Coordinates of C-alpha atoms in Angstrom, one line a residue:
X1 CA 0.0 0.0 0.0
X2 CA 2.9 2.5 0.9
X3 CA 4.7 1.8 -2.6
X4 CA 1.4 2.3 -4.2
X5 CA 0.7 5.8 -2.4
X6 CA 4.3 6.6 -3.6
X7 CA 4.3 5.5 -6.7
X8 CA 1.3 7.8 -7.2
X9 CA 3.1 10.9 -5.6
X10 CA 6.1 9.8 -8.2
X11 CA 3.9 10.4 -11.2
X12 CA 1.6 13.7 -9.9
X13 CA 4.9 15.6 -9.5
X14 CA 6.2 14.4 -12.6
X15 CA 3.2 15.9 -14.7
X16 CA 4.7 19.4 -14.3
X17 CA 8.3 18.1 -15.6
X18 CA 6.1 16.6 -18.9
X19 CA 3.9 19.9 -19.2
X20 CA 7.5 21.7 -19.1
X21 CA 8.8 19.4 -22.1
X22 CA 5.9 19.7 -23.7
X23 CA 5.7 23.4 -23.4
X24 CA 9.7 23.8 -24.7
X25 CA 8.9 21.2 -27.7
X26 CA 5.9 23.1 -28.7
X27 CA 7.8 26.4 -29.1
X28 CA 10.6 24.8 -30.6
X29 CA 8.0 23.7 -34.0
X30 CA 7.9 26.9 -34.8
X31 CA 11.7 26.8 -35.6
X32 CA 10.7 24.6 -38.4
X33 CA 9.0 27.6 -40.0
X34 CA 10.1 29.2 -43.2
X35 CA 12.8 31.9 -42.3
X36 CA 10.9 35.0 -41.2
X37 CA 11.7 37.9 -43.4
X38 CA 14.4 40.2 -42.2
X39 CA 14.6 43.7 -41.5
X40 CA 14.1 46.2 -44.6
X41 CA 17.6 46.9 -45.4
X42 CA 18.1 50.3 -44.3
X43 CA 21.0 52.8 -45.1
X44 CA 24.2 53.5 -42.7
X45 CA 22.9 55.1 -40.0
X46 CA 24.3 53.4 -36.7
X47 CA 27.9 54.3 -35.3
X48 CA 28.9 51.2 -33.7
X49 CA 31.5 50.6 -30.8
X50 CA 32.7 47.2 -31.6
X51 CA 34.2 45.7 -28.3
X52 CA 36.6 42.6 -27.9
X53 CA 37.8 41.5 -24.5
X54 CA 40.6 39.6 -25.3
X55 CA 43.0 37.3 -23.1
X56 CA 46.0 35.3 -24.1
X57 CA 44.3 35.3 -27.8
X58 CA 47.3 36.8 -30.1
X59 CA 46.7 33.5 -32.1
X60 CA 43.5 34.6 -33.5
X61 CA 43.3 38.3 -32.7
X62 CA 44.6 39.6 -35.6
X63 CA 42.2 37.5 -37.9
X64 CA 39.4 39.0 -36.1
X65 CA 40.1 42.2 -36.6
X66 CA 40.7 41.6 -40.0
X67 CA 37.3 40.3 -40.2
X68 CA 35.9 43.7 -39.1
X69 CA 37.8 46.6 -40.7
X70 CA 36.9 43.8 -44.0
X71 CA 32.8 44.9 -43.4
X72 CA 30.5 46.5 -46.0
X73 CA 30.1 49.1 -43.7
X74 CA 30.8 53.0 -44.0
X75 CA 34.1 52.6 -42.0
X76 CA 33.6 55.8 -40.7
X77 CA 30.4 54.4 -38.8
X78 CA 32.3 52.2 -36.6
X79 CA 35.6 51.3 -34.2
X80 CA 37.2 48.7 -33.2
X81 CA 38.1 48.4 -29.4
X82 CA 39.6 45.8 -27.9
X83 CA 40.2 45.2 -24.1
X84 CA 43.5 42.9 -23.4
X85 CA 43.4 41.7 -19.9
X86 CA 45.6 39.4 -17.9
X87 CA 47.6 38.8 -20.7
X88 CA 51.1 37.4 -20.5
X89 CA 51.5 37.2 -24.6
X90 CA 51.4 39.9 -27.5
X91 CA 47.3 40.2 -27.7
X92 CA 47.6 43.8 -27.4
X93 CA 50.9 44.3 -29.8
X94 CA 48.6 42.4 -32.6
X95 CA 45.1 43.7 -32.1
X96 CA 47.2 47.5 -32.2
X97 CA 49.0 46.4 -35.0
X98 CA 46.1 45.7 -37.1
X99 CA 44.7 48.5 -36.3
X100 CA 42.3 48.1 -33.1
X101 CA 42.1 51.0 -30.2
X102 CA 43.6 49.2 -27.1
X103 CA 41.6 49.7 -23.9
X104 CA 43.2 48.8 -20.9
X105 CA 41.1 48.0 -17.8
X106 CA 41.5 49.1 -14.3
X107 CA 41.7 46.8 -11.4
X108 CA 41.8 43.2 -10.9
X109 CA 39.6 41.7 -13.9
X110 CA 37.8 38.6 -12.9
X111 CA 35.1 38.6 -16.0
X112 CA 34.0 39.5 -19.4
X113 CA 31.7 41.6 -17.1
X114 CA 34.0 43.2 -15.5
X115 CA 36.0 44.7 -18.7
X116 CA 32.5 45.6 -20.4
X117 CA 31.5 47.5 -17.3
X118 CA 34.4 49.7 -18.1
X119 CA 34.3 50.0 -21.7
X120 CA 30.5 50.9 -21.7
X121 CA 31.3 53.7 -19.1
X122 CA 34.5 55.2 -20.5
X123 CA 33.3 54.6 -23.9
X124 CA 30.7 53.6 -25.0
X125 CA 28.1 56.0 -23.6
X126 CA 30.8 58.4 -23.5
X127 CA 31.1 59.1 -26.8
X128 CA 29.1 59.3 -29.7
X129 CA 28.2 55.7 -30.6
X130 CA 24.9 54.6 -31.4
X131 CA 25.5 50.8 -30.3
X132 CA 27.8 48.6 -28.9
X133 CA 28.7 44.8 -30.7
X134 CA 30.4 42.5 -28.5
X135 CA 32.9 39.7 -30.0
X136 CA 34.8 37.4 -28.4
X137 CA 38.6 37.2 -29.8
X138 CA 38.5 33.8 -31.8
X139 CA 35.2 35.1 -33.9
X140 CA 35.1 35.8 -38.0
X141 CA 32.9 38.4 -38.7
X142 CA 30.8 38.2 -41.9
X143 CA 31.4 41.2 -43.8
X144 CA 27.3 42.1 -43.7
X145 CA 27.3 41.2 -39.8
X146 CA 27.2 45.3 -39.2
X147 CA 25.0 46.1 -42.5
X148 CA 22.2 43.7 -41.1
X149 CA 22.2 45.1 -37.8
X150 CA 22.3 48.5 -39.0
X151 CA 18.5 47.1 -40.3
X152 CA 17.7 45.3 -37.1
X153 CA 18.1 48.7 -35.0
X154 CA 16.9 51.4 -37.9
X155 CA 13.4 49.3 -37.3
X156 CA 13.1 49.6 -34.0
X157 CA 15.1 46.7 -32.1
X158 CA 17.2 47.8 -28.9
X159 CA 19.4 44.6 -28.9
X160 CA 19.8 42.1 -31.2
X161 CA 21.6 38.4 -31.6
X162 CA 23.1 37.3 -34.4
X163 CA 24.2 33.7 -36.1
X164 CA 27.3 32.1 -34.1
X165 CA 28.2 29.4 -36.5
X166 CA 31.5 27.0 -36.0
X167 CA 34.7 27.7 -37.5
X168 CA 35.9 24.0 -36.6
X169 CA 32.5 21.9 -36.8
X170 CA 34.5 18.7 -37.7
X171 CA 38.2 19.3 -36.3
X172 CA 37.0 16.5 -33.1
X173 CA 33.7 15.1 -31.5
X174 CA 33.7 17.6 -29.1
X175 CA 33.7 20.8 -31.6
X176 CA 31.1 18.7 -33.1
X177 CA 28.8 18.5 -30.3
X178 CA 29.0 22.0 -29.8
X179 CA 28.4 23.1 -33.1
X180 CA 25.3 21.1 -33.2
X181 CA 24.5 22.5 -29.8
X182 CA 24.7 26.2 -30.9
X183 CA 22.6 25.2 -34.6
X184 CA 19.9 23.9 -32.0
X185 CA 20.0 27.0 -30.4
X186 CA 19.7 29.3 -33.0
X187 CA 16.7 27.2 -34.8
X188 CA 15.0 25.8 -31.7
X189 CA 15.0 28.4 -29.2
X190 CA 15.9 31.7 -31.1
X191 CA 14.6 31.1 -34.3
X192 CA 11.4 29.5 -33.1
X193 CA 11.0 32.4 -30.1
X194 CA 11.6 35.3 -32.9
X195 CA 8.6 33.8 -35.2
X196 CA 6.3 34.1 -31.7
X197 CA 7.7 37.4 -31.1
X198 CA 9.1 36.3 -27.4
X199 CA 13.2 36.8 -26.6
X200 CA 15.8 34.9 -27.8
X201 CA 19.4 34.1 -25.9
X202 CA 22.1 36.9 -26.1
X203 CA 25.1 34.2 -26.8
X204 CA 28.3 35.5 -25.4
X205 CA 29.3 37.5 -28.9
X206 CA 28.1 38.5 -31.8
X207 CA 25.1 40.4 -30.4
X208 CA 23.9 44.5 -31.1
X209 CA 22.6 46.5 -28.3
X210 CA 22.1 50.0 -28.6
X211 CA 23.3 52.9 -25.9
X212 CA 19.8 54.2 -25.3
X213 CA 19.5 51.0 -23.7
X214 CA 22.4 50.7 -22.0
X215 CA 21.2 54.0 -20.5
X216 CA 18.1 52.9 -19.7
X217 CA 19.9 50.1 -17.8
X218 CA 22.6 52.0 -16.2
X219 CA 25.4 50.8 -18.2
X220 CA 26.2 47.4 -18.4
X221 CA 26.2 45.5 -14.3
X222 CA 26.5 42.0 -14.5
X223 CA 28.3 39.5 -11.5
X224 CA 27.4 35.9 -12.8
X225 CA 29.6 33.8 -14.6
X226 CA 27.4 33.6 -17.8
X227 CA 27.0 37.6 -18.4
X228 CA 25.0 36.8 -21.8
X229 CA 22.3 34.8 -20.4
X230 CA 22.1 38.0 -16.9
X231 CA 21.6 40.6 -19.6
X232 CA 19.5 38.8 -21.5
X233 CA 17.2 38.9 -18.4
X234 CA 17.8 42.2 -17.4
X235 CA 16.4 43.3 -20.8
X236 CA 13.4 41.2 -20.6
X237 CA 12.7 43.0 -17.1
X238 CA 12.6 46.3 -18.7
X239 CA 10.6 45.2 -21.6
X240 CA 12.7 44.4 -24.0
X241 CA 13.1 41.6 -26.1
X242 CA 16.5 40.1 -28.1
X243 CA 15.9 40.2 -32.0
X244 CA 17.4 37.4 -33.9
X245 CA 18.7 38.8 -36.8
X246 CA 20.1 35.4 -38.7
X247 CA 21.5 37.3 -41.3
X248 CA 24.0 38.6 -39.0
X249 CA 26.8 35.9 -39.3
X250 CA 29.6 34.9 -36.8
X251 CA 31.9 31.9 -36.4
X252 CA 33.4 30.7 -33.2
X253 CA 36.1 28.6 -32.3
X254 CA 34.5 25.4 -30.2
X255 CA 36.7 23.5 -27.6
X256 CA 38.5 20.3 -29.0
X257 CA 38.5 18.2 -26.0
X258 CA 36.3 16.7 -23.1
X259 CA 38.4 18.3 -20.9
X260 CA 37.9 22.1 -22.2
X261 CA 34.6 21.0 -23.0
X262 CA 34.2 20.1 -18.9
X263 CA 35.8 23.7 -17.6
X264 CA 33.8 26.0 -19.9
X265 CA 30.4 24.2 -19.2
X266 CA 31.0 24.0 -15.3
X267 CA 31.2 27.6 -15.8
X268 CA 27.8 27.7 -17.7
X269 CA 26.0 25.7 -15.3
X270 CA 27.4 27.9 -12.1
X271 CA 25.8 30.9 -14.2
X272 CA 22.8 29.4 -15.0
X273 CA 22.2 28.7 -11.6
X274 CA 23.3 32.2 -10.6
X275 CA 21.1 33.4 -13.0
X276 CA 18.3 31.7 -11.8
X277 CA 18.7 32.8 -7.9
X278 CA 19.5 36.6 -8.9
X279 CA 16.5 37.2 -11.5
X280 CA 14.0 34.2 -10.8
X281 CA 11.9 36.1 -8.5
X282 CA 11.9 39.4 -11.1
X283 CA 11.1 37.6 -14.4
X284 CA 8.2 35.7 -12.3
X285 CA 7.1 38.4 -11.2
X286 CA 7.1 40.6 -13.8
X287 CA 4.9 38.0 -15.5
X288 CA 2.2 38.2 -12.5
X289 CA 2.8 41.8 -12.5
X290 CA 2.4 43.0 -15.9
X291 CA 1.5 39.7 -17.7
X292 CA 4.8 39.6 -19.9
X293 CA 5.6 36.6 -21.7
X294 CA 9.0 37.3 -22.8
X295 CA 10.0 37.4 -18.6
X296 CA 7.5 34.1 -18.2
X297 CA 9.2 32.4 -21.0
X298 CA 12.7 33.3 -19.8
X299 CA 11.9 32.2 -16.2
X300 CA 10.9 28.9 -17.5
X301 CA 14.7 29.1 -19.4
X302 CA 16.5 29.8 -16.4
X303 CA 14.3 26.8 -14.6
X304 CA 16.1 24.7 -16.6
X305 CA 18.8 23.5 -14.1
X306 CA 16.0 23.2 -11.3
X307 CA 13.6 20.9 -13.7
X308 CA 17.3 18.6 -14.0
X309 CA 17.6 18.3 -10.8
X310 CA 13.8 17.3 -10.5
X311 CA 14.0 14.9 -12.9
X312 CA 17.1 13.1 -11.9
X313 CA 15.8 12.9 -8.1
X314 CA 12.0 11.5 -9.9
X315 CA 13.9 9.1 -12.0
X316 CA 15.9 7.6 -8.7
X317 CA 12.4 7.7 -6.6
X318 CA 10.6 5.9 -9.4
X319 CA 13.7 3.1 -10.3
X320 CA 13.5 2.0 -6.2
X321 CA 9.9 1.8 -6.3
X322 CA 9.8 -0.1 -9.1
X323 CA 12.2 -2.6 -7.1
X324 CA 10.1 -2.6 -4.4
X325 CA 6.6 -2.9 -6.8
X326 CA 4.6 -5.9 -7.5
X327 CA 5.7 -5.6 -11.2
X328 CA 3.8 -5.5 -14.0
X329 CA 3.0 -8.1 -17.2
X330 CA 4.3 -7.8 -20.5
X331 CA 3.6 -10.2 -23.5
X332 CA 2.3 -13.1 -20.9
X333 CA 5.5 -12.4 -18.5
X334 CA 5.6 -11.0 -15.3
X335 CA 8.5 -8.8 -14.3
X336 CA 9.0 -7.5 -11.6
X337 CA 12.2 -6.0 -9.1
X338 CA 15.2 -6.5 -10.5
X339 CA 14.6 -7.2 -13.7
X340 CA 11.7 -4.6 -14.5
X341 CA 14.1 -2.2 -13.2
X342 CA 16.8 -3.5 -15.8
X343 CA 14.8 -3.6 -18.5
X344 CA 13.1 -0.1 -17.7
X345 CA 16.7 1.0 -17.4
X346 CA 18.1 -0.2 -20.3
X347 CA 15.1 0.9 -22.6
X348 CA 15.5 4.6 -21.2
X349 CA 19.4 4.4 -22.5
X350 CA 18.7 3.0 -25.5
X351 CA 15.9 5.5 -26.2
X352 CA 18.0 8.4 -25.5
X353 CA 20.6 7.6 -27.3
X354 CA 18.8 7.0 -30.3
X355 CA 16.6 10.2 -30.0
X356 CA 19.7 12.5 -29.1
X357 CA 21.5 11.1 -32.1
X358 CA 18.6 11.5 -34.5
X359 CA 17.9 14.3 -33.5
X360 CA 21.5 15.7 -33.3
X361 CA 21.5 14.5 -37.4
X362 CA 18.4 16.3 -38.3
X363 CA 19.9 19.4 -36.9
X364 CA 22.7 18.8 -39.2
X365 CA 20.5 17.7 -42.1
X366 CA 18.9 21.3 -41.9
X367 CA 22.2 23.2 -41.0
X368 CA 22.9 21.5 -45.0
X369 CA 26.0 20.0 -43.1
X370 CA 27.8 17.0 -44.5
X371 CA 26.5 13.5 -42.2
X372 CA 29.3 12.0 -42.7
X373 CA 31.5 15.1 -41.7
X374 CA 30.0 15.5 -38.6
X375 CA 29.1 11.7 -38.0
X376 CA 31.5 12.0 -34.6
X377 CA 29.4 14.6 -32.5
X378 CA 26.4 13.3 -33.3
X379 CA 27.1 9.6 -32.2
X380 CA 28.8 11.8 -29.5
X381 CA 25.8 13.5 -28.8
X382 CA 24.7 12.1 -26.0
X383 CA 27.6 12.1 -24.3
X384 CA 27.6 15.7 -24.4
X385 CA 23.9 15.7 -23.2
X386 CA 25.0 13.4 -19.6
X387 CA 28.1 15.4 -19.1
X388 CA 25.6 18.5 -18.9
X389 CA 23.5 16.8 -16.3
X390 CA 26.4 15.8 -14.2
X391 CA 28.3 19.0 -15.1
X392 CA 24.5 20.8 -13.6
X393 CA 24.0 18.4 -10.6
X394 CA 28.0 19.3 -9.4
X395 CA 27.1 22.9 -9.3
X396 CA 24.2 22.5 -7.3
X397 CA 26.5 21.2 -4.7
X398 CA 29.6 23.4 -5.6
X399 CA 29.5 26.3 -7.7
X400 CA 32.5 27.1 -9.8
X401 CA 34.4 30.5 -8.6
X402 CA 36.6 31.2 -10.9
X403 CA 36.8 32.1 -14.4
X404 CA 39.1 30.0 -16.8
X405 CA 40.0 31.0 -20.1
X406 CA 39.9 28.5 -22.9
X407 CA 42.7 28.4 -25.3
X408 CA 41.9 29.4 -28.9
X409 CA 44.6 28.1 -32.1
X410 CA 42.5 28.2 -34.7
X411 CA 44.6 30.3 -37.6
X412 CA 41.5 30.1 -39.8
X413 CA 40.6 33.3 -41.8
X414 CA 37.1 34.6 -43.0
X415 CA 38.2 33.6 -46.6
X416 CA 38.6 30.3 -45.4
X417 CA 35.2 30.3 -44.0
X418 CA 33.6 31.1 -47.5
X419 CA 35.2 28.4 -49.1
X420 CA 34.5 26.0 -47.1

């Protein structure tokens, strides 16, 4: 009678886990939709501030640059600055000598955050820029990244995220899981959330946000480790929602190994979590309060590490009562214990992963990505999904402190890009 009464507590509080997938699966259809149509292209209009924080990157520096003074853009309309910051190599030397305005922070630098605090104040806002784009050192820049978000913000967007493609998609397994990651993320989540008209995800780089903004915010505050995902909240909290503008392209330099792969995500999943306990309570309430969906559908974002956490302790509840249940029949057989548990077990592995690898291919298969190029992330795939779990369960109990930079090597050029 007690496993019975369980069992049935077990599957009540797991209806709100199913309504939540059903709710993120629904959305994400609408990422299946014909591109929406961009933004009338506009003339030059916006003066941008176009902002690199840069450490230990003289490797790829220079191509970067390259990659922006090379837009079809009014080069008077726009400046490169970047930020070099705990370096111990020749960032600086190279961004200067390809023509980049150095900006050197003050203090001890711990973040991203910290060096774009600075720039928005001393810059920024305190000259006569219209918007600020934020890169990360190993991006290539598209030459029409500026000319589409010139559009974006001439009709009426305050911030805006572009494309972040891969520069290494097939280099290793890992670069290949991320790759499909990101393609997810800007079809399932951004792409479908633009065609409803709710926010999509500032990424890290490659993102538009003007200075009357920035004003309206104060300048730019953020203190978690995932400063993309903060200010992506913070503008959904003042009413604002991030454009997609696909046309906009980046590419990024993904992590080669596991090991990379581990340090960079245990930073995501600290932020996320961060994220969660600094601006639950405001998106919520901003929902109740003024009945905005972009802050209800963000909330429900930043649940995601609390719904993981759910599940795994549901999953664990509902294995031991199953070991403990009366069992069940299947095709004249009775299991039961042990070996409904096993079978259960197994038939959850095998299910997912065969769905993650499916659907990690029909990502690809839409991205018009060569299968067989990027055959090792997805049978990777999954991998990369567990890790996340684990990587999301260890920062419940410790959160990661520190920010650790990720080494970029990648000598590829935008021309290499293109003819690819």
């Amino acid at each position: 009678m007690v496993t019975l009464i369980l069992t049935r507590i077990v599957f009540v509080l797991s209806i709100p886990l199913c309504l939540y997938a059903v709710y993120f699966g629904v959305v994400a259809l609408f990422g299946l939709r014909k591109k929406l149509p961009a933004a009338p292209q506009a003339k030059p209009e916006k003066r941008f501030a176009l902002v690199v924080a840069a450490r230990n990157e003289a490797a790829v520096i220079g191509h970067l640059v390259d990659s922006l003074y090379g837009q079809d853009y009014p080069r008077e309309l726009y400046e490169v600055i970047v930020a070099p910051n705990n370096c111990t190599d020749d960032t600086e030397a190279v961004a200067a000598g390809r023509g980049a305005r150095i900006f050197r922070p003050e203090g001890v630098i711990r973040s991203k955050g910290e060096v774009l605090t600075q720039v928005v104040d001393k810059i920024v806002l305190a000259e006569e820029f219209d918007a600020m784009c934020v890169f990360d050192a190993d991006n290539l820049v598209d030459g029409q990244f500026l000319a589409r978000m010139n559009d974006a913000l001439v009709s009426g967007a305050q911030v805006a995220q572009g494309f972040r493609d891969s520069k290494n998609p097939e280099q290793s397994a890992i670069s290949g899981c991320y790759s499909i990651c990101y393609w997810m993320l800007n079809r399932f989540y951004n792409g479908a959330r633009s065609a409803l008209h709710l926010s999509a995800l500032v990424n890290g780089s490659g993102f538009a946000v003007t200075t009357a903004l920035l004003r309206r915010l104060g300048g730019w505050h953020t203190v978690t480790m995932t400063e993309d995902y903060e200010f992506s909240a913070q503008c959904a909290m003042l009413g604002e929602r991030v454009h997609f503008v696909p046309e906009a392209l980046i590419y990024d330099e993904q992590p080669l190994t596991f090991r990379q792969s581990w340090k960079q995500r245990r930073r995501w999943t600290t932020g996320s979590l961060q994220g969660l306990q600094n601006y639950g309570h405001g998106l919520f309430s901003s929902f109740v309060l003024h009945g905005s969906l972009i802050c209800l559908d963000m909330y429900l974002t930043f649940l995601v590490p609390m719904v993981q956490l759910a599940s795994v302790v549901l999953g664990i509840a509902g294995l031991v009562l199953t070991l403990l249940g009366s069992g069940i029949t299947f095709g004249g057989i009775m299991l039961h214990g042990m070996m409904l548990a096993a079978l259960m077990t197994a038939g959850g592995f095998v299910a997912s992963v065969v769905g993650s690898a499916v659907f990690a291919a029909f990502t690809v298969a839409l991205k018009n990505e060569s299968l067989s190029g990027m055959a090792k992330g997805i049978l990777a795939y999954w991998v990369f999904l567990m890790s996340q779990m684990v990587l999301m369960l260890l920062s419940f109990v410790k959160k990661q402190e520190k920010w650790e930079p990720i080494a970029h090597t990648s000598a590829k050029r935008l021309e290499d890009m293109r003819t690819a």
